[in-house]
PDB file of C-alpha atoms in Angstrom:
ATOM      1  CA  GLU A  19     112.750  91.595  85.201  1.00  0.00           C
ATOM      2  CA  VAL A  20     111.247  94.750  86.662  1.00  0.00           C
ATOM      3  CA  GLN A  21     113.858  97.210  87.938  1.00  0.00           C
ATOM      4  CA  LEU A  22     113.797 100.780  89.223  1.00  0.00           C
ATOM      5  CA  VAL A  23     117.107 102.553  89.720  1.00  0.00           C
ATOM      6  CA  GLU A  24     117.125 105.995  91.335  1.00  0.00           C
ATOM      7  CA  SER A  25     119.965 108.466  90.971  1.00  0.00           C
ATOM      8  CA  GLY A  26     120.686 112.134  91.432  1.00  0.00           C
ATOM      9  CA  GLY A  27     120.706 112.401  95.188  1.00  0.00           C
ATOM     10  CA  GLY A  28     123.419 114.156  97.121  1.00  0.00           C
ATOM     11  CA  LEU A  29     124.278 117.108  99.321  1.00  0.00           C
ATOM     12  CA  VAL A  30     122.689 120.443  98.426  1.00  0.00           C
ATOM     13  CA  GLN A  31     122.512 123.774 100.233  1.00  0.00           C
ATOM     14  CA  PRO A  32     119.206 125.183 101.491  1.00  0.00           C
ATOM     15  CA  GLY A  33     117.459 126.978  98.669  1.00  0.00           C
ATOM     16  CA  GLY A  34     119.202 124.843  96.076  1.00  0.00           C
ATOM     17  CA  SER A  35     117.830 122.496  93.432  1.00  0.00           C
ATOM     18  CA  LEU A  36     118.251 118.888  92.501  1.00  0.00           C
ATOM     19  CA  ARG A  37     116.781 116.532  89.931  1.00  0.00           C
ATOM     20  CA  LEU A  38     116.216 112.907  90.798  1.00  0.00           C
ATOM     21  CA  SER A  39     115.947 110.239  88.123  1.00  0.00           C
ATOM     22  CA  CYS A  40     114.371 106.813  88.244  1.00  0.00           C
ATOM     23  CA  ALA A  41     115.316 104.570  85.329  1.00  0.00           C
ATOM     24  CA  ALA A  42     112.851 101.760  84.752  1.00  0.00           C
ATOM     25  CA  SER A  43     113.274  98.445  82.980  1.00  0.00           C
ATOM     26  CA  GLY A  44     110.974  95.488  82.455  1.00  0.00           C
ATOM     27  CA  PHE A  45     107.871  97.645  82.034  1.00  0.00           C
ATOM     28  CA  THR A  46     106.759 100.917  80.440  1.00  0.00           C
ATOM     29  CA  VAL A  47     106.693 103.949  82.722  1.00  0.00           C
ATOM     30  CA  SER A  48     104.111 105.808  80.660  1.00  0.00           C
ATOM     31  CA  ASN A  49     101.597 102.953  80.985  1.00  0.00           C
ATOM     32  CA  ASN A  50     101.680 103.063  84.786  1.00  0.00           C
ATOM     33  CA  TYR A  51     101.022 105.341  87.701  1.00  0.00           C
ATOM     34  CA  MET A  52     104.447 106.244  89.102  1.00  0.00           C
ATOM     35  CA  SER A  53     105.115 107.802  92.490  1.00  0.00           C
ATOM     36  CA  TRP A  54     107.820 109.308  94.627  1.00  0.00           C
ATOM     37  CA  VAL A  55     107.846 108.516  98.333  1.00  0.00           C
ATOM     38  CA  ARG A  56     110.382 109.812 100.846  1.00  0.00           C
ATOM     39  CA  GLN A  57     111.595 108.855 104.279  1.00  0.00           C
ATOM     40  CA  ALA A  58     113.460 111.256 106.519  1.00  0.00           C
ATOM     41  CA  PRO A  59     116.161 109.692 108.711  1.00  0.00           C
ATOM     42  CA  GLY A  60     114.536 107.641 111.467  1.00  0.00           C
ATOM     43  CA  LYS A  61     111.045 108.730 110.395  1.00  0.00           C
ATOM     44  CA  GLY A  62     108.062 107.226 108.621  1.00  0.00           C
ATOM     45  CA  LEU A  63     107.084 107.126 104.984  1.00  0.00           C
ATOM     46  CA  GLU A  64     105.757 110.271 103.306  1.00  0.00           C
ATOM     47  CA  TRP A  65     104.083 110.189  99.913  1.00  0.00           C
ATOM     48  CA  VAL A  66     105.449 113.005  97.731  1.00  0.00           C
ATOM     49  CA  SER A  67     103.959 112.913  94.249  1.00  0.00           C
ATOM     50  CA  VAL A  68     102.321 110.797  91.564  1.00  0.00           C
ATOM     51  CA  ILE A  69     102.043 110.985  87.795  1.00  0.00           C
ATOM     52  CA  TYR A  70      99.181 109.088  86.236  1.00  0.00           C
ATOM     53  CA  SER A  71      99.484 107.209  82.957  1.00  0.00           C
ATOM     54  CA  GLY A  72      97.371 109.935  81.383  1.00  0.00           C
ATOM     55  CA  GLY A  73      99.825 112.572  82.564  1.00  0.00           C
ATOM     56  CA  SER A  74      97.946 114.125  85.481  1.00  0.00           C
ATOM     57  CA  THR A  75     100.164 114.988  88.426  1.00  0.00           C
ATOM     58  CA  TYR A  76      99.523 115.440  92.147  1.00  0.00           C
ATOM     59  CA  TYR A  77     101.675 116.559  95.053  1.00  0.00           C
ATOM     60  CA  ALA A  78     101.795 116.507  98.822  1.00  0.00           C
ATOM     61  CA  ASP A  79     101.090 119.924 100.320  1.00  0.00           C
ATOM     62  CA  SER A  80     104.609 119.946 101.784  1.00  0.00           C
ATOM     63  CA  VAL A  81     106.205 120.054  98.314  1.00  0.00           C
ATOM     64  CA  LYS A  82     103.523 121.672  96.159  1.00  0.00           C
ATOM     65  CA  GLY A  83     104.925 124.535  94.123  1.00  0.00           C
ATOM     66  CA  ARG A  84     108.521 123.431  94.730  1.00  0.00           C
ATOM     67  CA  PHE A  85     108.707 119.920  93.278  1.00  0.00           C
ATOM     68  CA  THR A  86     107.766 118.759  89.782  1.00  0.00           C
ATOM     69  CA  ILE A  87     107.242 115.164  88.714  1.00  0.00           C
ATOM     70  CA  SER A  88     107.725 114.261  85.058  1.00  0.00           C
ATOM     71  CA  ARG A  89     108.715 111.409  82.789  1.00  0.00           C
ATOM     72  CA  ASP A  90     110.630 110.885  79.568  1.00  0.00           C
ATOM     73  CA  ASN A  91     108.905 108.168  77.607  1.00  0.00           C
ATOM     74  CA  SER A  92     111.839 107.753  75.200  1.00  0.00           C
ATOM     75  CA  LYS A  93     114.141 107.006  78.124  1.00  0.00           C
ATOM     76  CA  ASN A  94     111.534 105.140  80.169  1.00  0.00           C
ATOM     77  CA  THR A  95     112.555 107.311  83.105  1.00  0.00           C
ATOM     78  CA  LEU A  96     110.724 109.131  85.884  1.00  0.00           C
ATOM     79  CA  TYR A  97     112.018 112.411  87.319  1.00  0.00           C
ATOM     80  CA  LEU A  98     111.515 114.611  90.335  1.00  0.00           C
ATOM     81  CA  ARG A  99     112.711 118.180  90.030  1.00  0.00           C
ATOM     82  CA  MET A 100     113.173 119.704  93.474  1.00  0.00           C
ATOM     83  CA  ASN A 101     113.575 123.460  93.897  1.00  0.00           C
ATOM     84  CA  SER A 102     113.849 125.720  96.938  1.00  0.00           C
ATOM     85  CA  LEU A 103     115.074 122.820  99.020  1.00  0.00           C
ATOM     86  CA  ARG A 104     114.787 122.970 102.803  1.00  0.00           C
ATOM     87  CA  ALA A 105     116.425 121.056 105.609  1.00  0.00           C
ATOM     88  CA  GLU A 106     113.158 119.183 106.139  1.00  0.00           C
ATOM     89  CA  ASP A 107     113.418 117.770 102.610  1.00  0.00           C
ATOM     90  CA  THR A 108     116.378 115.654 103.756  1.00  0.00           C
ATOM     91  CA  ALA A 109     115.329 112.060 103.164  1.00  0.00           C
ATOM     92  CA  VAL A 110     115.765 108.913 101.151  1.00  0.00           C
ATOM     93  CA  TYR A 111     113.642 109.314  98.036  1.00  0.00           C
ATOM     94  CA  TYR A 112     112.082 106.201  96.545  1.00  0.00           C
ATOM     95  CA  CYS A 113     110.377 105.883  93.205  1.00  0.00           C
ATOM     96  CA  ALA A 114     107.625 103.320  92.931  1.00  0.00           C
ATOM     97  CA  ARG A 115     105.566 101.632  90.280  1.00  0.00           C
ATOM     98  CA  ASP A 116     101.944 101.782  91.296  1.00  0.00           C
ATOM     99  CA  TYR A 117      99.395  99.086  90.549  1.00  0.00           C
ATOM    100  CA  ASN A 118      95.939 100.536  91.143  1.00  0.00           C
ATOM    101  CA  GLY A 119      97.318 103.281  93.340  1.00  0.00           C
ATOM    102  CA  GLU A 120      99.240 101.168  95.804  1.00  0.00           C
ATOM    103  CA  HIS A 121     103.036 101.173  95.500  1.00  0.00           C
ATOM    104  CA  GLY A 122     103.655  97.683  94.195  1.00  0.00           C
ATOM    105  CA  PHE A 123     107.335  97.882  93.328  1.00  0.00           C
ATOM    106  CA  TRP A 124     109.957 100.157  94.847  1.00  0.00           C
ATOM    107  CA  GLY A 125     113.427 101.236  93.856  1.00  0.00           C
ATOM    108  CA  GLN A 126     116.330 101.146  96.292  1.00  0.00           C
ATOM    109  CA  GLY A 127     116.159 104.874  97.008  1.00  0.00           C
ATOM    110  CA  THR A 128     118.523 107.827  96.739  1.00  0.00           C
ATOM    111  CA  LEU A 129     119.555 110.026  99.653  1.00  0.00           C
ATOM    112  CA  VAL A 130     119.052 113.772  99.495  1.00  0.00           C
ATOM    113  CA  THR A 131     120.725 115.857 102.188  1.00  0.00           C
ATOM    114  CA  VAL A 132     119.910 119.554 102.454  1.00  0.00           C
ATOM    115  CA  SER A 133     122.492 121.274 104.601  1.00  0.00           C
ATOM    116  CA  SER A 134     124.881 124.201 104.576  1.00  0.00           C
TER     117      SER A 134
ATOM    118  CA  ASP B   6      92.801 116.071 103.456  1.00  0.00           C
ATOM    119  CA  ILE B   7      92.102 112.641 104.920  1.00  0.00           C
ATOM    120  CA  GLN B   8      94.309 111.684 107.852  1.00  0.00           C
ATOM    121  CA  MET B   9      95.412 108.109 108.571  1.00  0.00           C
ATOM    122  CA  THR B  10      95.949 107.124 112.199  1.00  0.00           C
ATOM    123  CA  GLN B  11      97.611 103.860 113.156  1.00  0.00           C
ATOM    124  CA  SER B  12      97.618 102.220 116.557  1.00  0.00           C
ATOM    125  CA  PRO B  13      99.581 101.229 118.431  1.00  0.00           C
ATOM    126  CA  SER B  14     102.766 103.073 117.469  1.00  0.00           C
ATOM    127  CA  SER B  15     104.774 100.104 118.705  1.00  0.00           C
ATOM    128  CA  LEU B  16     104.201  96.673 120.195  1.00  0.00           C
ATOM    129  CA  SER B  17     106.173  93.776 121.563  1.00  0.00           C
ATOM    130  CA  ALA B  18     104.829  90.239 121.291  1.00  0.00           C
ATOM    131  CA  SER B  19     106.048  86.677 121.613  1.00  0.00           C
ATOM    132  CA  VAL B  20     106.709  84.295 118.752  1.00  0.00           C
ATOM    133  CA  GLY B  21     103.446  82.590 117.885  1.00  0.00           C
ATOM    134  CA  ASP B  22     101.244  85.386 119.201  1.00  0.00           C
ATOM    135  CA  THR B  23      98.500  86.983 117.128  1.00  0.00           C
ATOM    136  CA  VAL B  24      99.225  90.645 116.485  1.00  0.00           C
ATOM    137  CA  THR B  25      96.662  93.238 115.407  1.00  0.00           C
ATOM    138  CA  ILE B  26      97.395  96.691 114.030  1.00  0.00           C
ATOM    139  CA  THR B  27      94.636  99.204 113.451  1.00  0.00           C
ATOM    140  CA  CYS B  28      94.430 101.985 110.887  1.00  0.00           C
ATOM    141  CA  ARG B  29      91.672 104.591 110.955  1.00  0.00           C
ATOM    142  CA  ALA B  30      90.849 107.072 108.197  1.00  0.00           C
ATOM    143  CA  SER B  31      89.369 110.442 109.096  1.00  0.00           C
ATOM    144  CA  GLN B  32      86.859 110.002 106.242  1.00  0.00           C
ATOM    145  CA  GLY B  33      85.618 106.979 104.339  1.00  0.00           C
ATOM    146  CA  ILE B  34      87.998 105.558 101.762  1.00  0.00           C
ATOM    147  CA  SER B  35      86.025 102.463 100.722  1.00  0.00           C
ATOM    148  CA  SER B  36      88.627  99.695 100.388  1.00  0.00           C
ATOM    149  CA  TYR B  37      91.433 101.823  98.971  1.00  0.00           C
ATOM    150  CA  LEU B  38      93.828 100.824 101.710  1.00  0.00           C
ATOM    151  CA  ALA B  39      97.265  99.209 101.446  1.00  0.00           C
ATOM    152  CA  TRP B  40      99.599  97.759 104.060  1.00  0.00           C
ATOM    153  CA  TYR B  41     103.395  97.829 103.763  1.00  0.00           C
ATOM    154  CA  GLN B  42     106.159  96.125 105.693  1.00  0.00           C
ATOM    155  CA  GLN B  43     109.549  97.767 106.123  1.00  0.00           C
ATOM    156  CA  LYS B  44     112.260  95.692 107.732  1.00  0.00           C
ATOM    157  CA  PRO B  45     115.192  97.558 109.290  1.00  0.00           C
ATOM    158  CA  GLY B  46     117.437  99.027 106.618  1.00  0.00           C
ATOM    159  CA  LYS B  47     115.289  97.694 103.803  1.00  0.00           C
ATOM    160  CA  VAL B  48     112.933  99.028 101.145  1.00  0.00           C
ATOM    161  CA  PRO B  49     109.211  98.966 101.973  1.00  0.00           C
ATOM    162  CA  LYS B  50     107.276  96.013 100.614  1.00  0.00           C
ATOM    163  CA  LEU B  51     103.594  95.890  99.672  1.00  0.00           C
ATOM    164  CA  LEU B  52     101.805  93.231 101.731  1.00  0.00           C
ATOM    165  CA  ILE B  53      98.116  93.874 101.172  1.00  0.00           C
ATOM    166  CA  SER B  54      96.110  95.963  98.727  1.00  0.00           C
ATOM    167  CA  ALA B  55      92.423  96.782  98.520  1.00  0.00           C
ATOM    168  CA  ALA B  56      92.243  96.330 102.295  1.00  0.00           C
ATOM    169  CA  SER B  57      92.340  92.532 102.184  1.00  0.00           C
ATOM    170  CA  THR B  58      94.092  91.245  99.023  1.00  0.00           C
ATOM    171  CA  LEU B  59      97.314  89.486  99.958  1.00  0.00           C
ATOM    172  CA  GLN B  60     100.127  90.067  97.502  1.00  0.00           C
ATOM    173  CA  SER B  61     101.783  87.108  95.823  1.00  0.00           C
ATOM    174  CA  GLY B  62     104.464  85.515  97.987  1.00  0.00           C
ATOM    175  CA  VAL B  63     103.289  87.068 101.237  1.00  0.00           C
ATOM    176  CA  PRO B  64     102.811  84.446 103.969  1.00  0.00           C
ATOM    177  CA  SER B  65      99.212  83.545 104.729  1.00  0.00           C
ATOM    178  CA  ARG B  66      99.663  84.470 108.394  1.00  0.00           C
ATOM    179  CA  PHE B  67      99.184  88.062 107.243  1.00  0.00           C
ATOM    180  CA  SER B  68      95.622  89.217 106.660  1.00  0.00           C
ATOM    181  CA  GLY B  69      93.799  92.494 106.257  1.00  0.00           C
ATOM    182  CA  SER B  70      90.214  93.530 106.827  1.00  0.00           C
ATOM    183  CA  GLY B  71      87.959  96.543 106.972  1.00  0.00           C
ATOM    184  CA  SER B  72      86.364  99.144 104.760  1.00  0.00           C
ATOM    185  CA  GLY B  73      85.217 102.716 105.052  1.00  0.00           C
ATOM    186  CA  THR B  74      87.208 104.188 107.924  1.00  0.00           C
ATOM    187  CA  ASP B  75      88.430 101.268 110.039  1.00  0.00           C
ATOM    188  CA  PHE B  76      91.015  98.731 108.931  1.00  0.00           C
ATOM    189  CA  THR B  77      93.062  95.979 110.542  1.00  0.00           C
ATOM    190  CA  LEU B  78      96.278  94.142 109.751  1.00  0.00           C
ATOM    191  CA  THR B  79      96.579  90.820 111.556  1.00  0.00           C
ATOM    192  CA  ILE B  80      99.635  88.603 111.887  1.00  0.00           C
ATOM    193  CA  SER B  81      98.219  85.297 113.062  1.00  0.00           C
ATOM    194  CA  SER B  82     101.383  83.658 114.346  1.00  0.00           C
ATOM    195  CA  LEU B  83     104.197  86.139 114.789  1.00  0.00           C
ATOM    196  CA  GLN B  84     107.590  84.981 113.497  1.00  0.00           C
ATOM    197  CA  PRO B  85     111.046  86.458 114.138  1.00  0.00           C
ATOM    198  CA  GLU B  86     111.259  87.555 110.497  1.00  0.00           C
ATOM    199  CA  ASP B  87     108.156  89.718 110.982  1.00  0.00           C
ATOM    200  CA  VAL B  88     110.127  92.255 113.010  1.00  0.00           C
ATOM    201  CA  ALA B  89     109.500  95.410 111.019  1.00  0.00           C
ATOM    202  CA  THR B  90     107.570  98.640 110.871  1.00  0.00           C
ATOM    203  CA  TYR B  91     104.157  98.377 109.249  1.00  0.00           C
ATOM    204  CA  TYR B  92     102.435 101.251 107.459  1.00  0.00           C
ATOM    205  CA  CYS B  93      98.941 101.694 106.124  1.00  0.00           C
ATOM    206  CA  GLN B  94      98.260 104.011 103.198  1.00  0.00           C
ATOM    207  CA  LYS B  95      95.097 105.264 101.604  1.00  0.00           C
ATOM    208  CA  TYR B  96      94.985 105.623  97.834  1.00  0.00           C
ATOM    209  CA  ASN B  97      91.417 106.507  96.901  1.00  0.00           C
ATOM    210  CA  SER B  98      92.523 109.973  95.834  1.00  0.00           C
ATOM    211  CA  ALA B  99      95.511 112.268  96.181  1.00  0.00           C
ATOM    212  CA  PRO B 100      97.187 112.895  98.538  1.00  0.00           C
ATOM    213  CA  TRP B 101      97.984 109.239  99.169  1.00  0.00           C
ATOM    214  CA  THR B 102      98.641 109.527 102.876  1.00  0.00           C
ATOM    215  CA  PHE B 103     100.530 107.004 104.996  1.00  0.00           C
ATOM    216  CA  GLY B 104      99.843 106.211 108.604  1.00  0.00           C
ATOM    217  CA  GLN B 105     102.643 107.010 111.028  1.00  0.00           C
ATOM    218  CA  GLY B 106     103.747 103.374 111.289  1.00  0.00           C
ATOM    219  CA  THR B 107     103.656 100.572 113.861  1.00  0.00           C
ATOM    220  CA  LYS B 108     106.931  99.058 114.997  1.00  0.00           C
ATOM    221  CA  VAL B 109     106.651  95.352 115.790  1.00  0.00           C
ATOM    222  CA  GLU B 110     109.256  93.691 117.988  1.00  0.00           C
ATOM    223  CA  ILE B 111     109.703  90.251 119.506  1.00  0.00           C
ATOM    224  CA  LYS B 112     109.378  89.974 123.277  1.00  0.00           C
TER     225      LYS B 112
END
């Protein structure tokens, strides 16, 4: 059974850092495109980042230079390192397994709150 | 970057009505367009990929069409369980931008 379980969210002060994890089971992370998508409270979906099976990475302009997507093949886990966090980064962060680019399977999400 | 514009932002329709949601890309994206459904408090769900390919298990009352810059999601006979926000997303190249969403309610 395919599963994605996010963790690592929480309350962090502006300017702080956080690392989100997304543990996968039922498939191999490194053989798939994997994405992070976020949703601010009461707002729409915002694509954040993708890592291709070949290792190429891409980011939304809003997080470029601050966030880093990576994976650990031995742990079959996807990560999102978030630095220099801002209030506008407050959101539920979802990881997703992509099919041919579309987000075919989503985790349950982890909430990140940036506040002093 | 390519912008995705959905219309309307919200709609209210009766059970059994046909509902149409439009998504327009600011540049051509071929058929690299997906539609998602997000019910209140739930995780988004992929409904349609490649503009018109219905995902397994999705009711046949949902359909998608279009290519290039103009796309449509149609619900042919609206049901109470279709109350949700619907998003389009382009995925031809990064960034994979979402539309702003269309909230569908029952009248």
